[in-house]
PDB file of C-alpha atoms in Angstrom:
ATOM      1  CA  MET A 163      73.388 -98.003 -79.878  1.00 46.00           C
ATOM      2  CA  GLY A 164      75.214 -95.837 -77.321  1.00 50.00           C
ATOM      3  CA  ARG A 165      75.153 -98.548 -74.664  1.00 51.00           C
ATOM      4  CA  ARG A 166      76.492-101.177 -77.079  1.00 49.00           C
ATOM      5  CA  ARG A 167      79.330 -98.873 -78.142  1.00 47.00           C
ATOM      6  CA  TRP A 168      80.185 -98.255 -74.469  1.00 45.00           C
ATOM      7  CA  GLU A 169      80.123-102.016 -73.762  1.00 47.00           C
ATOM      8  CA  CYS A 170      82.463-102.660 -76.704  1.00 42.00           C
ATOM      9  CA  ARG A 171      84.876 -99.955 -75.518  1.00 48.00           C
ATOM     10  CA  PHE A 172      84.776-101.330 -71.974  1.00 44.00           C
ATOM     11  CA  ALA A 173      85.443-104.874 -73.203  1.00 44.00           C
ATOM     12  CA  LEU A 174      88.327-103.616 -75.368  1.00 42.00           C
ATOM     13  CA  ALA A 175      89.807-101.707 -72.416  1.00 45.00           C
ATOM     14  CA  LEU A 176      89.659-104.832 -70.240  1.00 43.00           C
ATOM     15  CA  PHE A 177      91.256-106.919 -72.985  1.00 43.00           C
ATOM     16  CA  LEU A 178      94.070-104.431 -73.496  1.00 45.00           C
ATOM     17  CA  ARG A 179      94.685-104.112 -69.753  1.00 43.00           C
ATOM     18  CA  ALA A 180      94.868-107.911 -69.437  1.00 42.00           C
ATOM     19  CA  ARG A 181      97.471-107.982 -72.219  1.00 43.00           C
ATOM     20  CA  THR A 182      99.605-105.112 -70.894  1.00 41.00           C
ATOM     21  CA  VAL A 183     103.135-105.918 -69.807  1.00 39.00           C
ATOM     22  CA  GLN A 184     103.477-105.168 -66.109  1.00 48.00           C
ATOM     23  CA  LYS A 185     107.096-104.574 -65.090  1.00 65.00           C
ATOM     24  CA  ILE A 186     109.167-105.427 -68.111  1.00 78.00           C
ATOM     25  CA  SER A 187     109.338-103.444 -71.284  1.00 87.00           C
ATOM     26  CA  THR A 188     109.014-105.712 -74.300  1.00 93.00           C
ATOM     27  CA  ARG A 189     108.161-105.855 -77.954  1.00 93.00           C
ATOM     28  CA  ASN A 190     108.356-109.660 -78.055  1.00 96.00           C
ATOM     29  CA  ARG A 191     105.079-110.911 -79.523  1.00 94.00           C
ATOM     30  CA  VAL A 192     104.914-114.013 -77.339  1.00 96.00           C
ATOM     31  CA  LEU A 193     105.344-112.020 -74.117  1.00 96.00           C
ATOM     32  CA  LEU A 194     102.862-109.410 -75.331  1.00 94.00           C
ATOM     33  CA  ASN A 195     100.371-112.183 -76.035  1.00 92.00           C
ATOM     34  CA  LEU A 196     100.398-113.395 -72.434  1.00 94.00           C
ATOM     35  CA  THR A 197      97.796-112.269 -69.955  1.00 92.00           C
ATOM     36  CA  ALA A 198      99.056-109.985 -67.212  1.00 92.00           C
ATOM     37  CA  ALA A 199      98.760-112.876 -64.734  1.00 93.00           C
ATOM     38  CA  ASP A 200     100.857-115.201 -66.928  1.00 95.00           C
ATOM     39  CA  LEU A 201     103.481-112.534 -67.462  1.00 95.00           C
ATOM     40  CA  ARG A 202     103.688-111.888 -63.712  1.00 94.00           C
ATOM     41  CA  LEU A 203     104.532-115.581 -63.271  1.00 95.00           C
ATOM     42  CA  LEU A 204     107.407-115.305 -65.761  1.00 96.00           C
ATOM     43  CA  GLU A 205     108.791-111.910 -64.670  1.00 95.00           C
ATOM     44  CA  PRO A 206     110.832-113.022 -61.629  1.00 96.00           C
ATOM     45  CA  HIS A 207     112.640-115.567 -63.823  1.00 97.00           C
ATOM     46  CA  LEU A 208     113.305-113.345 -66.865  1.00 97.00           C
ATOM     47  CA  GLU A 209     116.742-111.839 -67.377  1.00 97.00           C
ATOM     48  CA  PHE A 210     117.363-109.149 -70.007  1.00 97.00           C
ATOM     49  CA  VAL A 211     120.556-109.912 -71.973  1.00 97.00           C
ATOM     50  CA  GLU A 212     122.420-108.766 -75.056  1.00 97.00           C
ATOM     51  CA  ILE A 213     122.811-111.413 -77.740  1.00 97.00           C
ATOM     52  CA  PRO A 214     125.902-110.735 -79.878  1.00 97.00           C
ATOM     53  CA  VAL A 215     126.461-112.065 -83.401  1.00 96.00           C
ATOM     54  CA  ARG A 216     127.374-115.761 -83.409  1.00 96.00           C
ATOM     55  CA  TYR A 217     126.301-116.195 -79.782  1.00 98.00           C
ATOM     56  CA  LYS A 218     125.457-119.883 -79.378  1.00 98.00           C
ATOM     57  CA  ILE A 219     122.036-120.376 -77.782  1.00 98.00           C
ATOM     58  CA  GLU A 220     121.609-124.107 -78.360  1.00 97.00           C
ATOM     59  CA  THR A 221     124.100-126.800 -79.334  1.00 96.00           C
ATOM     60  CA  PRO A 222     122.749-129.923 -81.086  1.00 95.00           C
ATOM     61  CA  ASN A 223     121.808-132.701 -78.670  1.00 95.00           C
ATOM     62  CA  LYS A 224     123.197-130.864 -75.625  1.00 97.00           C
ATOM     63  CA  PRO A 225     121.053-129.695 -72.695  1.00 98.00           C
ATOM     64  CA  ILE A 226     119.467-126.286 -73.251  1.00 98.00           C
ATOM     65  CA  SER A 227     120.056-123.866 -70.379  1.00 98.00           C
ATOM     66  CA  HIS A 228     117.666-121.013 -71.278  1.00 98.00           C
ATOM     67  CA  VAL A 229     114.781-120.114 -73.563  1.00 98.00           C
ATOM     68  CA  TYR A 230     115.200-116.695 -75.195  1.00 98.00           C
ATOM     69  CA  PHE A 231     112.303-114.336 -75.961  1.00 98.00           C
ATOM     70  CA  VAL A 232     113.942-112.238 -78.670  1.00 97.00           C
ATOM     71  CA  GLU A 233     113.409-108.483 -78.413  1.00 96.00           C
ATOM     72  CA  ASN A 234     115.447-107.522 -81.470  1.00 94.00           C
ATOM     73  CA  GLY A 235     117.963-109.263 -83.662  1.00 94.00           C
ATOM     74  CA  ILE A 236     117.650-112.526 -85.565  1.00 93.00           C
ATOM     75  CA  VAL A 237     118.400-116.022 -84.326  1.00 96.00           C
ATOM     76  CA  SER A 238     119.015-118.840 -86.831  1.00 95.00           C
ATOM     77  CA  LEU A 239     118.220-122.511 -86.343  1.00 95.00           C
ATOM     78  CA  VAL A 240     120.506-124.626 -88.467  1.00 95.00           C
ATOM     79  CA  THR A 241     120.893-128.319 -89.239  1.00 92.00           C
ATOM     80  CA  MET A 242     123.727-130.063 -91.042  1.00 85.00           C
ATOM     81  CA  GLY A 243     123.103-131.212 -94.588  1.00 76.00           C
ATOM     82  CA  PRO A 244     125.127-133.436 -96.900  1.00 77.00           C
ATOM     83  CA  GLN A 245     128.896-132.959 -96.619  1.00 82.00           C
ATOM     84  CA  ARG A 246     128.289-131.221 -93.256  1.00 84.00           C
ATOM     85  CA  LEU A 247     126.993-128.074 -94.959  1.00 86.00           C
ATOM     86  CA  PRO A 248     124.759-126.007 -92.663  1.00 89.00           C
ATOM     87  CA  ILE A 249     121.160-125.462 -93.772  1.00 86.00           C
ATOM     88  CA  GLU A 250     119.015-122.849 -92.045  1.00 87.00           C
ATOM     89  CA  VAL A 251     115.616-124.302 -91.199  1.00 89.00           C
ATOM     90  CA  ALA A 252     114.090-121.404 -89.245  1.00 90.00           C
ATOM     91  CA  VAL A 253     114.641-117.900 -87.933  1.00 92.00           C
ATOM     92  CA  VAL A 254     113.382-116.283 -84.756  1.00 94.00           C
ATOM     93  CA  GLY A 255     112.935-112.558 -84.316  1.00 93.00           C
ATOM     94  CA  TYR A 256     110.883-110.409 -81.970  1.00 93.00           C
ATOM     95  CA  GLU A 257     107.851-112.511 -82.894  1.00 92.00           C
ATOM     96  CA  GLY A 258     109.061-115.528 -81.023  1.00 95.00           C
ATOM     97  CA  LEU A 259     111.279-117.543 -78.780  1.00 97.00           C
ATOM     98  CA  THR A 260     114.011-120.142 -78.956  1.00 98.00           C
ATOM     99  CA  GLY A 261     113.671-123.546 -77.353  1.00 96.00           C
ATOM    100  CA  VAL A 262     110.406-124.834 -78.786  1.00 96.00           C
ATOM    101  CA  SER A 263     111.574-128.297 -77.733  1.00 95.00           C
ATOM    102  CA  VAL A 264     111.560-127.009 -74.127  1.00 96.00           C
ATOM    103  CA  VAL A 265     107.991-125.744 -74.520  1.00 96.00           C
ATOM    104  CA  LEU A 266     107.089-129.244 -75.725  1.00 95.00           C
ATOM    105  CA  GLY A 267     108.647-130.836 -72.618  1.00 94.00           C
ATOM    106  CA  GLY A 268     112.189-131.575 -73.793  1.00 95.00           C
ATOM    107  CA  ASP A 269     115.566-130.275 -72.720  1.00 96.00           C
ATOM    108  CA  ARG A 270     117.596-130.417 -75.955  1.00 95.00           C
ATOM    109  CA  SER A 271     117.298-129.895 -79.697  1.00 95.00           C
ATOM    110  CA  PRO A 272     118.920-131.504 -82.731  1.00 94.00           C
ATOM    111  CA  LEU A 273     119.503-128.021 -84.181  1.00 95.00           C
ATOM    112  CA  ASP A 274     122.325-125.525 -83.854  1.00 96.00           C
ATOM    113  CA  THR A 275     120.842-122.210 -82.682  1.00 97.00           C
ATOM    114  CA  TYR A 276     122.864-119.013 -82.815  1.00 97.00           C
ATOM    115  CA  VAL A 277     122.485-115.277 -83.254  1.00 97.00           C
ATOM    116  CA  GLN A 278     122.665-114.116 -86.861  1.00 93.00           C
ATOM    117  CA  VAL A 279     121.934-110.413 -86.209  1.00 93.00           C
ATOM    118  CA  ALA A 280     122.922-108.989 -82.812  1.00 95.00           C
ATOM    119  CA  GLY A 281     120.187-107.804 -80.485  1.00 95.00           C
ATOM    120  CA  GLU A 282     118.651-108.315 -77.077  1.00 97.00           C
ATOM    121  CA  ALA A 283     116.378-110.846 -75.425  1.00 98.00           C
ATOM    122  CA  HIS A 284     114.698-111.833 -72.212  1.00 98.00           C
ATOM    123  CA  ARG A 285     115.785-115.300 -71.164  1.00 98.00           C
ATOM    124  CA  ILE A 286     114.440-117.785 -68.645  1.00 98.00           C
ATOM    125  CA  PRO A 287     116.082-120.953 -67.257  1.00 98.00           C
ATOM    126  CA  ILE A 288     114.393-124.052 -68.656  1.00 97.00           C
ATOM    127  CA  GLY A 289     113.746-125.532 -65.208  1.00 97.00           C
ATOM    128  CA  ALA A 290     111.699-122.489 -64.251  1.00 97.00           C
ATOM    129  CA  LEU A 291     109.836-122.529 -67.571  1.00 98.00           C
ATOM    130  CA  HIS A 292     109.027-126.256 -67.317  1.00 97.00           C
ATOM    131  CA  GLN A 293     107.665-125.721 -63.807  1.00 97.00           C
ATOM    132  CA  LEU A 294     105.548-122.711 -64.840  1.00 97.00           C
ATOM    133  CA  ILE A 295     104.162-124.536 -67.884  1.00 97.00           C
ATOM    134  CA  SER A 296     103.207-127.570 -65.783  1.00 96.00           C
ATOM    135  CA  GLN A 297     101.412-125.369 -63.233  1.00 95.00           C
ATOM    136  CA  ASN A 298      99.639-122.999 -65.617  1.00 95.00           C
ATOM    137  CA  PRO A 299      97.458-124.371 -68.456  1.00 95.00           C
ATOM    138  CA  ALA A 300      96.857-120.896 -69.942  1.00 94.00           C
ATOM    139  CA  LEU A 301     100.595-120.238 -70.243  1.00 96.00           C
ATOM    140  CA  ALA A 302     101.107-123.701 -71.722  1.00 96.00           C
ATOM    141  CA  ALA A 303      98.336-123.088 -74.277  1.00 95.00           C
ATOM    142  CA  THR A 304      99.831-119.776 -75.437  1.00 95.00           C
ATOM    143  CA  LEU A 305     103.321-121.255 -75.801  1.00 97.00           C
ATOM    144  CA  ASN A 306     101.916-124.325 -77.587  1.00 96.00           C
ATOM    145  CA  ARG A 307     100.109-122.086 -80.106  1.00 94.00           C
ATOM    146  CA  TYR A 308     103.407-120.363 -80.836  1.00 95.00           C
ATOM    147  CA  SER A 309     105.073-123.782 -81.214  1.00 95.00           C
ATOM    148  CA  GLN A 310     102.465-124.783 -83.798  1.00 94.00           C
ATOM    149  CA  VAL A 311     103.145-121.629 -85.814  1.00 91.00           C
ATOM    150  CA  PHE A 312     106.894-122.179 -85.511  1.00 92.00           C
ATOM    151  CA  LEU A 313     106.668-125.772 -86.773  1.00 92.00           C
ATOM    152  CA  THR A 314     104.662-124.500 -89.747  1.00 89.00           C
ATOM    153  CA  GLN A 315     107.472-122.040 -90.473  1.00 84.00           C
ATOM    154  CA  ILE A 316     110.008-124.885 -90.444  1.00 85.00           C
ATOM    155  CA  ALA A 317     107.877-126.876 -92.909  1.00 84.00           C
ATOM    156  CA  GLN A 318     107.550-123.877 -95.228  1.00 80.00           C
ATOM    157  CA  THR A 319     111.296-123.214 -95.025  1.00 76.00           C
ATOM    158  CA  ALA A 320     112.046-126.845 -95.914  1.00 75.00           C
ATOM    159  CA  LEU A 321     109.749-126.571 -98.918  1.00 76.00           C
ATOM    160  CA  ALA A 322     111.425-123.352-100.062  1.00 72.00           C
ATOM    161  CA  ASN A 323     114.925-124.779 -99.558  1.00 68.00           C
ATOM    162  CA  GLY A 324     114.053-127.906-101.527  1.00 71.00           C
ATOM    163  CA  ARG A 325     112.056-126.437-104.397  1.00 70.00           C
ATOM    164  CA  ALA A 326     112.725-122.726-104.770  1.00 61.00           C
ATOM    165  CA  LYS A 327     115.324-120.978-106.903  1.00 70.00           C
ATOM    166  CA  LEU A 328     118.138-119.080-105.226  1.00 66.00           C
ATOM    167  CA  GLU A 329     116.409-115.708-105.675  1.00 72.00           C
ATOM    168  CA  GLU A 330     113.209-117.036-104.100  1.00 67.00           C
ATOM    169  CA  ARG A 331     115.130-118.505-101.155  1.00 61.00           C
ATOM    170  CA  LEU A 332     116.922-115.195-100.608  1.00 65.00           C
ATOM    171  CA  ALA A 333     113.629-113.298-100.660  1.00 67.00           C
ATOM    172  CA  ARG A 334     112.227-115.791 -98.187  1.00 57.00           C
ATOM    173  CA  TRP A 335     115.190-115.363 -95.858  1.00 58.00           C
ATOM    174  CA  LEU A 336     114.900-111.564 -95.992  1.00 63.00           C
ATOM    175  CA  ALA A 337     111.223-111.826 -95.126  1.00 63.00           C
ATOM    176  CA  GLY A 338     111.822-114.577 -92.536  1.00 57.00           C
ATOM    177  CA  CYS A 339     110.773-112.877 -89.331  1.00 47.00           C
ATOM    178  CA  SER A 340     107.963-110.979 -91.050  1.00 53.00           C
ATOM    179  CA  TRP A 341     106.554-114.289 -92.309  1.00 47.00           C
ATOM    180  CA  LEU A 342     106.241-115.571 -88.775  1.00 48.00           C
ATOM    181  CA  LYS A 343     104.393-112.405 -87.742  1.00 47.00           C
ATOM    182  CA  ILE A 344     101.906-112.912 -90.603  1.00 46.00           C
ATOM    183  CA  ALA A 345     101.469-116.584 -89.706  1.00 45.00           C
ATOM    184  CA  CYS A 346     100.740-115.660 -86.084  1.00 47.00           C
ATOM    185  CA  ASN A 347      98.037-113.281 -87.255  1.00 48.00           C
ATOM    186  CA  LEU A 348      96.517-115.845 -89.635  1.00 46.00           C
ATOM    187  CA  MET A 349      96.294-118.419 -86.859  1.00 44.00           C
ATOM    188  CA  ASN A 350      94.670-115.875 -84.496  1.00 47.00           C
ATOM    189  CA  TYR A 351      97.745-116.113 -82.273  1.00 46.00           C
ATOM    190  CA  SER A 352      98.005-112.386 -81.723  1.00 43.00           C
TER     191      SER A 352
END
């Protein structure tokens, strides 16, 4: 029994050390989910920035310059509905990143992406991220798992927007970033 307990503690220590952020301080769940080696690849390209309210991160159908790993604050992804009324289709908080289309190999998005609640983020130029993804299958796999969770969030948001009452939609919006955290856990992302 004692040896097995020691082996479990040793394995846990190795796992935690492999997941520890090296030089940057972060609470972003995607960055925390990277191995130390993957994070070391990203670190030279990451820039810590403030993201003020209404800061435009992505403009529909225009080239994306950076992907943002949100540390705090809330970023909204919005599309235009009938009569050019904006409809929020997703939110990103400290659980995630902007620019899922970049992770999937693109360089633009049909959505308007802007900061809803001011905060901070680490950002990386998309050219650097594309290069790192193409050279590192483990990094690509982690970012693709996040993308899968994010696309599920968009589907659930569309369902809520189309079928739910106003009170239910409001509750969903208030729980938006927390929902993504739960989804990551359910899909064994974390």
